[in-house]
């Protein structure tokens, strides 16, 4: 990139909006890609030439217009809690940090309209004070921003009832295009699919409207099982139990629960465990259903303690990988979808082939309204070749893989690639938005 643009940008935005020091550029050019040893090896040293700290949409538009005129790539970031190198500037240029757009604009009946930098945990707290709550959120709840989740996530806690982001969990977004005069587009309905989980490659999201659910008092429960298959089957039965409100159903095989040191004393050594969030009145129903599968209640956190202490959701979804990495830095993970009608057979095939080289935990979710066993298996990592051998075996037995070891959207298995490419050509004619993350010909 040509030298000499820095002073012009400082004159445009102010010297407190552009960071050029090495420490800031290194720190804000990363996300949690180190979850993947493959990405960790390939993304080291990718650093932006400058970091823009935007605090309002005017500064976003000025930055995009400036970068377009100077042909400077722009990579957007929120809190940087993603796992796939979304916030890494592969071709240097500018990182546009939107965490300063952090105003809650409106909380209405059944919805919240917020700037993209609002943290999900804060929004949920405010919504619960008003008798509502988030429908879904990732395990990085405390740090992740609304815009970051929509732009780089998929599902999470609450997906057992409300599905993933594509299942009506984004109502509207304001998106800026990458042109000499950026357009502010209001996007709704099916058009949102071109911006969800697209890492800011098709437009810069500055404002998001999401639906809210009625406030529920959540009871947290650990149910222990001697048999992992029974644990997963219990999860399916609970998923179908319409009389029990649910936010989380996460069955885990042993020794995964051994990684959860903060709650280790409450967990039964050697037992599979289902980590649950269900409504406060569901205790007896959960215990009765668990008993039908040989399960026993092992630990409960009453609803009065919800969010006042470490919660069970802090050990689920991809936080399971985080706790595993703290105990064993040689592990990594996959993202997979098992077949609802033969997941037990697939579990047996995987365990028979790989044993403890692959450890399984599930999150039962609704995907397009259908109850589905989603999984983020923990993998004992040795080589990239062995990792992809495991991936190929999963796929050969009908387990769908969403590859978390690539930064390329087309290879990660999300969305309609053709539609994303068309939208990118329309909104980003020079291909300057987060280049390298989507296979694209200008």
PDB file of C-alpha atoms in Angstrom, residues 62-183:
ATOM      1  CA  UNK A  62     -15.815   8.294   5.645  1.00  0.00           C
ATOM      2  CA  UNK A  63     -13.429   5.377   6.164  1.00  0.00           C
ATOM      3  CA  UNK A  64     -14.976   3.284   3.400  1.00  0.00           C
ATOM      4  CA  UNK A  65     -14.973   6.200   0.959  1.00  0.00           C
ATOM      5  CA  UNK A  66     -11.338   7.017   1.771  1.00  0.00           C
ATOM      6  CA  UNK A  67     -10.264   3.389   1.428  1.00  0.00           C
ATOM      7  CA  UNK A  68     -12.107   3.047  -1.875  1.00  0.00           C
ATOM      8  CA  UNK A  69     -10.391   6.101  -3.332  1.00  0.00           C
ATOM      9  CA  UNK A  70      -6.967   4.848  -2.221  1.00  0.00           C
ATOM     10  CA  UNK A  71      -7.693   1.177  -3.074  1.00  0.00           C
ATOM     11  CA  UNK A  72      -7.040   0.090   0.521  1.00  0.00           C
ATOM     12  CA  UNK A  73      -8.526  -3.241   1.720  1.00  0.00           C
ATOM     13  CA  UNK A  74     -10.830  -3.031   4.750  1.00  0.00           C
ATOM     14  CA  UNK A  75     -11.400  -5.856   7.233  1.00  0.00           C
ATOM     15  CA  UNK A  76     -14.117  -5.352   9.834  1.00  0.00           C
ATOM     16  CA  UNK A  77     -13.987  -6.566  13.452  1.00  0.00           C
ATOM     17  CA  UNK A  78     -16.152  -6.464  16.556  1.00  0.00           C
ATOM     18  CA  UNK A  79     -14.680  -7.984  19.725  1.00  0.00           C
ATOM     19  CA  UNK A  80     -12.591 -10.497  17.794  1.00  0.00           C
ATOM     20  CA  UNK A  81     -14.096 -13.598  19.436  1.00  0.00           C
ATOM     21  CA  UNK A  82     -14.577 -15.477  16.152  1.00  0.00           C
ATOM     22  CA  UNK A  83     -12.580 -18.604  15.410  1.00  0.00           C
ATOM     23  CA  UNK A  84     -11.910 -18.634  11.684  1.00  0.00           C
ATOM     24  CA  UNK A  85      -9.609 -15.686  11.017  1.00  0.00           C
ATOM     25  CA  UNK A  86     -12.581 -13.486  10.059  1.00  0.00           C
ATOM     26  CA  UNK A  87     -10.922 -10.406  11.571  1.00  0.00           C
ATOM     27  CA  UNK A  88      -7.462 -11.111  10.123  1.00  0.00           C
ATOM     28  CA  UNK A  89      -6.478  -8.734   7.298  1.00  0.00           C
ATOM     29  CA  UNK A  90      -5.056 -11.183   4.771  1.00  0.00           C
ATOM     30  CA  UNK A  91      -3.997  -8.351   2.448  1.00  0.00           C
ATOM     31  CA  UNK A  92      -3.098  -5.824   5.159  1.00  0.00           C
ATOM     32  CA  UNK A  93      -4.853  -2.475   4.671  1.00  0.00           C
ATOM     33  CA  UNK A  94      -7.198  -1.220   7.384  1.00  0.00           C
ATOM     34  CA  UNK A  95      -8.994  -3.037  10.154  1.00  0.00           C
ATOM     35  CA  UNK A  96     -12.255  -1.220  10.879  1.00  0.00           C
ATOM     36  CA  UNK A  97     -13.059  -1.783  14.562  1.00  0.00           C
ATOM     37  CA  UNK A  98     -16.794  -1.271  15.144  1.00  0.00           C
ATOM     38  CA  UNK A  99     -16.885  -2.072  18.862  1.00  0.00           C
ATOM     39  CA  UNK A 100     -17.305   1.664  19.514  1.00  0.00           C
ATOM     40  CA  UNK A 101     -20.746   1.637  17.868  1.00  0.00           C
ATOM     41  CA  UNK A 102     -22.218   0.415  21.128  1.00  0.00           C
ATOM     42  CA  UNK A 103     -25.566   2.111  21.671  1.00  0.00           C
ATOM     43  CA  UNK A 104     -28.789   0.253  22.372  1.00  0.00           C
ATOM     44  CA  UNK A 105     -31.159   2.261  20.182  1.00  0.00           C
ATOM     45  CA  UNK A 106     -34.487   0.705  21.101  1.00  0.00           C
ATOM     46  CA  UNK A 107     -35.920  -2.231  23.009  1.00  0.00           C
ATOM     47  CA  UNK A 108     -39.522  -2.759  21.999  1.00  0.00           C
ATOM     48  CA  UNK A 109     -42.102  -5.476  22.431  1.00  0.00           C
ATOM     49  CA  UNK A 110     -40.371  -8.557  21.033  1.00  0.00           C
ATOM     50  CA  UNK A 111     -37.342  -6.875  19.458  1.00  0.00           C
ATOM     51  CA  UNK A 112     -34.174  -4.877  20.049  1.00  0.00           C
ATOM     52  CA  UNK A 113     -32.570  -2.422  17.630  1.00  0.00           C
ATOM     53  CA  UNK A 114     -28.912  -1.840  18.395  1.00  0.00           C
ATOM     54  CA  UNK A 115     -25.657  -0.630  16.948  1.00  0.00           C
ATOM     55  CA  UNK A 116     -23.411  -3.483  15.896  1.00  0.00           C
ATOM     56  CA  UNK A 117     -20.873  -3.040  18.728  1.00  0.00           C
ATOM     57  CA  UNK A 118     -23.346  -3.706  21.564  1.00  0.00           C
ATOM     58  CA  UNK A 119     -22.214  -6.671  23.640  1.00  0.00           C
ATOM     59  CA  UNK A 120     -24.690  -9.539  23.766  1.00  0.00           C
ATOM     60  CA  UNK A 121     -24.345  -9.986  27.524  1.00  0.00           C
ATOM     61  CA  UNK A 122     -25.195  -6.357  28.191  1.00  0.00           C
ATOM     62  CA  UNK A 123     -28.143  -6.476  25.809  1.00  0.00           C
ATOM     63  CA  UNK A 124     -29.523  -9.606  27.472  1.00  0.00           C
ATOM     64  CA  UNK A 125     -29.198  -7.973  30.903  1.00  0.00           C
ATOM     65  CA  UNK A 126     -31.095  -4.876  29.753  1.00  0.00           C
ATOM     66  CA  UNK A 127     -33.738  -6.961  27.996  1.00  0.00           C
ATOM     67  CA  UNK A 128     -34.283  -9.155  31.078  1.00  0.00           C
ATOM     68  CA  UNK A 129     -34.825  -6.031  33.187  1.00  0.00           C
ATOM     69  CA  UNK A 130     -37.693  -5.259  30.798  1.00  0.00           C
ATOM     70  CA  UNK A 131     -39.226  -8.748  30.914  1.00  0.00           C
ATOM     71  CA  UNK A 132     -37.531 -10.069  27.772  1.00  0.00           C
ATOM     72  CA  UNK A 133     -34.300 -11.830  26.796  1.00  0.00           C
ATOM     73  CA  UNK A 134     -32.133 -12.848  23.854  1.00  0.00           C
ATOM     74  CA  UNK A 135     -33.376 -15.766  21.801  1.00  0.00           C
ATOM     75  CA  UNK A 136     -29.932 -17.137  20.909  1.00  0.00           C
ATOM     76  CA  UNK A 137     -26.343 -16.230  21.711  1.00  0.00           C
ATOM     77  CA  UNK A 138     -22.885 -17.825  21.451  1.00  0.00           C
ATOM     78  CA  UNK A 139     -20.799 -19.191  24.323  1.00  0.00           C
ATOM     79  CA  UNK A 140     -18.706 -15.993  24.031  1.00  0.00           C
ATOM     80  CA  UNK A 141     -21.798 -14.189  25.361  1.00  0.00           C
ATOM     81  CA  UNK A 142     -19.942 -11.823  27.710  1.00  0.00           C
ATOM     82  CA  UNK A 143     -17.547 -10.409  25.085  1.00  0.00           C
ATOM     83  CA  UNK A 144     -19.170 -10.976  21.685  1.00  0.00           C
ATOM     84  CA  UNK A 145     -20.977  -8.128  19.933  1.00  0.00           C
ATOM     85  CA  UNK A 146     -24.328  -8.352  18.198  1.00  0.00           C
ATOM     86  CA  UNK A 147     -22.803  -7.450  14.838  1.00  0.00           C
ATOM     87  CA  UNK A 148     -19.942  -9.901  15.294  1.00  0.00           C
ATOM     88  CA  UNK A 149     -22.342 -12.727  16.104  1.00  0.00           C
ATOM     89  CA  UNK A 150     -24.559 -11.995  13.113  1.00  0.00           C
ATOM     90  CA  UNK A 151     -21.588 -11.531  10.781  1.00  0.00           C
ATOM     91  CA  UNK A 152     -19.545 -14.516  11.974  1.00  0.00           C
ATOM     92  CA  UNK A 153     -21.735 -16.824  14.042  1.00  0.00           C
ATOM     93  CA  UNK A 154     -24.545 -19.281  13.390  1.00  0.00           C
ATOM     94  CA  UNK A 155     -26.312 -20.560  16.502  1.00  0.00           C
ATOM     95  CA  UNK A 156     -25.799 -21.067  20.204  1.00  0.00           C
ATOM     96  CA  UNK A 157     -27.540 -21.197  23.534  1.00  0.00           C
ATOM     97  CA  UNK A 158     -31.257 -20.939  22.780  1.00  0.00           C
ATOM     98  CA  UNK A 159     -30.994 -22.694  19.402  1.00  0.00           C
ATOM     99  CA  UNK A 160     -32.797 -25.717  20.844  1.00  0.00           C
ATOM    100  CA  UNK A 161     -35.946 -23.568  20.734  1.00  0.00           C
ATOM    101  CA  UNK A 162     -35.253 -20.752  18.280  1.00  0.00           C
ATOM    102  CA  UNK A 163     -32.913 -22.295  15.688  1.00  0.00           C
ATOM    103  CA  UNK A 164     -29.923 -20.557  14.130  1.00  0.00           C
ATOM    104  CA  UNK A 165     -29.415 -17.050  12.747  1.00  0.00           C
ATOM    105  CA  UNK A 166     -31.107 -17.947   9.463  1.00  0.00           C
ATOM    106  CA  UNK A 167     -34.283 -19.091  11.263  1.00  0.00           C
ATOM    107  CA  UNK A 168     -35.777 -15.637  11.712  1.00  0.00           C
ATOM    108  CA  UNK A 169     -33.313 -14.534  14.395  1.00  0.00           C
ATOM    109  CA  UNK A 170     -32.265 -11.422  12.485  1.00  0.00           C
ATOM    110  CA  UNK A 171     -35.060  -9.044  11.498  1.00  0.00           C
ATOM    111  CA  UNK A 172     -33.250  -6.159   9.845  1.00  0.00           C
ATOM    112  CA  UNK A 173     -29.788  -4.700   9.330  1.00  0.00           C
ATOM    113  CA  UNK A 174     -28.239  -1.471   8.120  1.00  0.00           C
ATOM    114  CA  UNK A 175     -25.347  -2.253   5.769  1.00  0.00           C
ATOM    115  CA  UNK A 176     -22.819   0.056   4.104  1.00  0.00           C
ATOM    116  CA  UNK A 177     -21.413  -0.670   0.662  1.00  0.00           C
ATOM    117  CA  UNK A 178     -17.741  -0.262  -0.331  1.00  0.00           C
ATOM    118  CA  UNK A 179     -17.908   2.488  -2.956  1.00  0.00           C
ATOM    119  CA  UNK A 180     -16.631   6.029  -3.428  1.00  0.00           C
ATOM    120  CA  UNK A 181     -19.942   7.200  -2.011  1.00  0.00           C
ATOM    121  CA  UNK A 182     -21.005   4.318   0.275  1.00  0.00           C
ATOM    122  CA  UNK A 183     -24.703   3.514   0.271  1.00  0.00           C
TER     123      UNK A 183
END
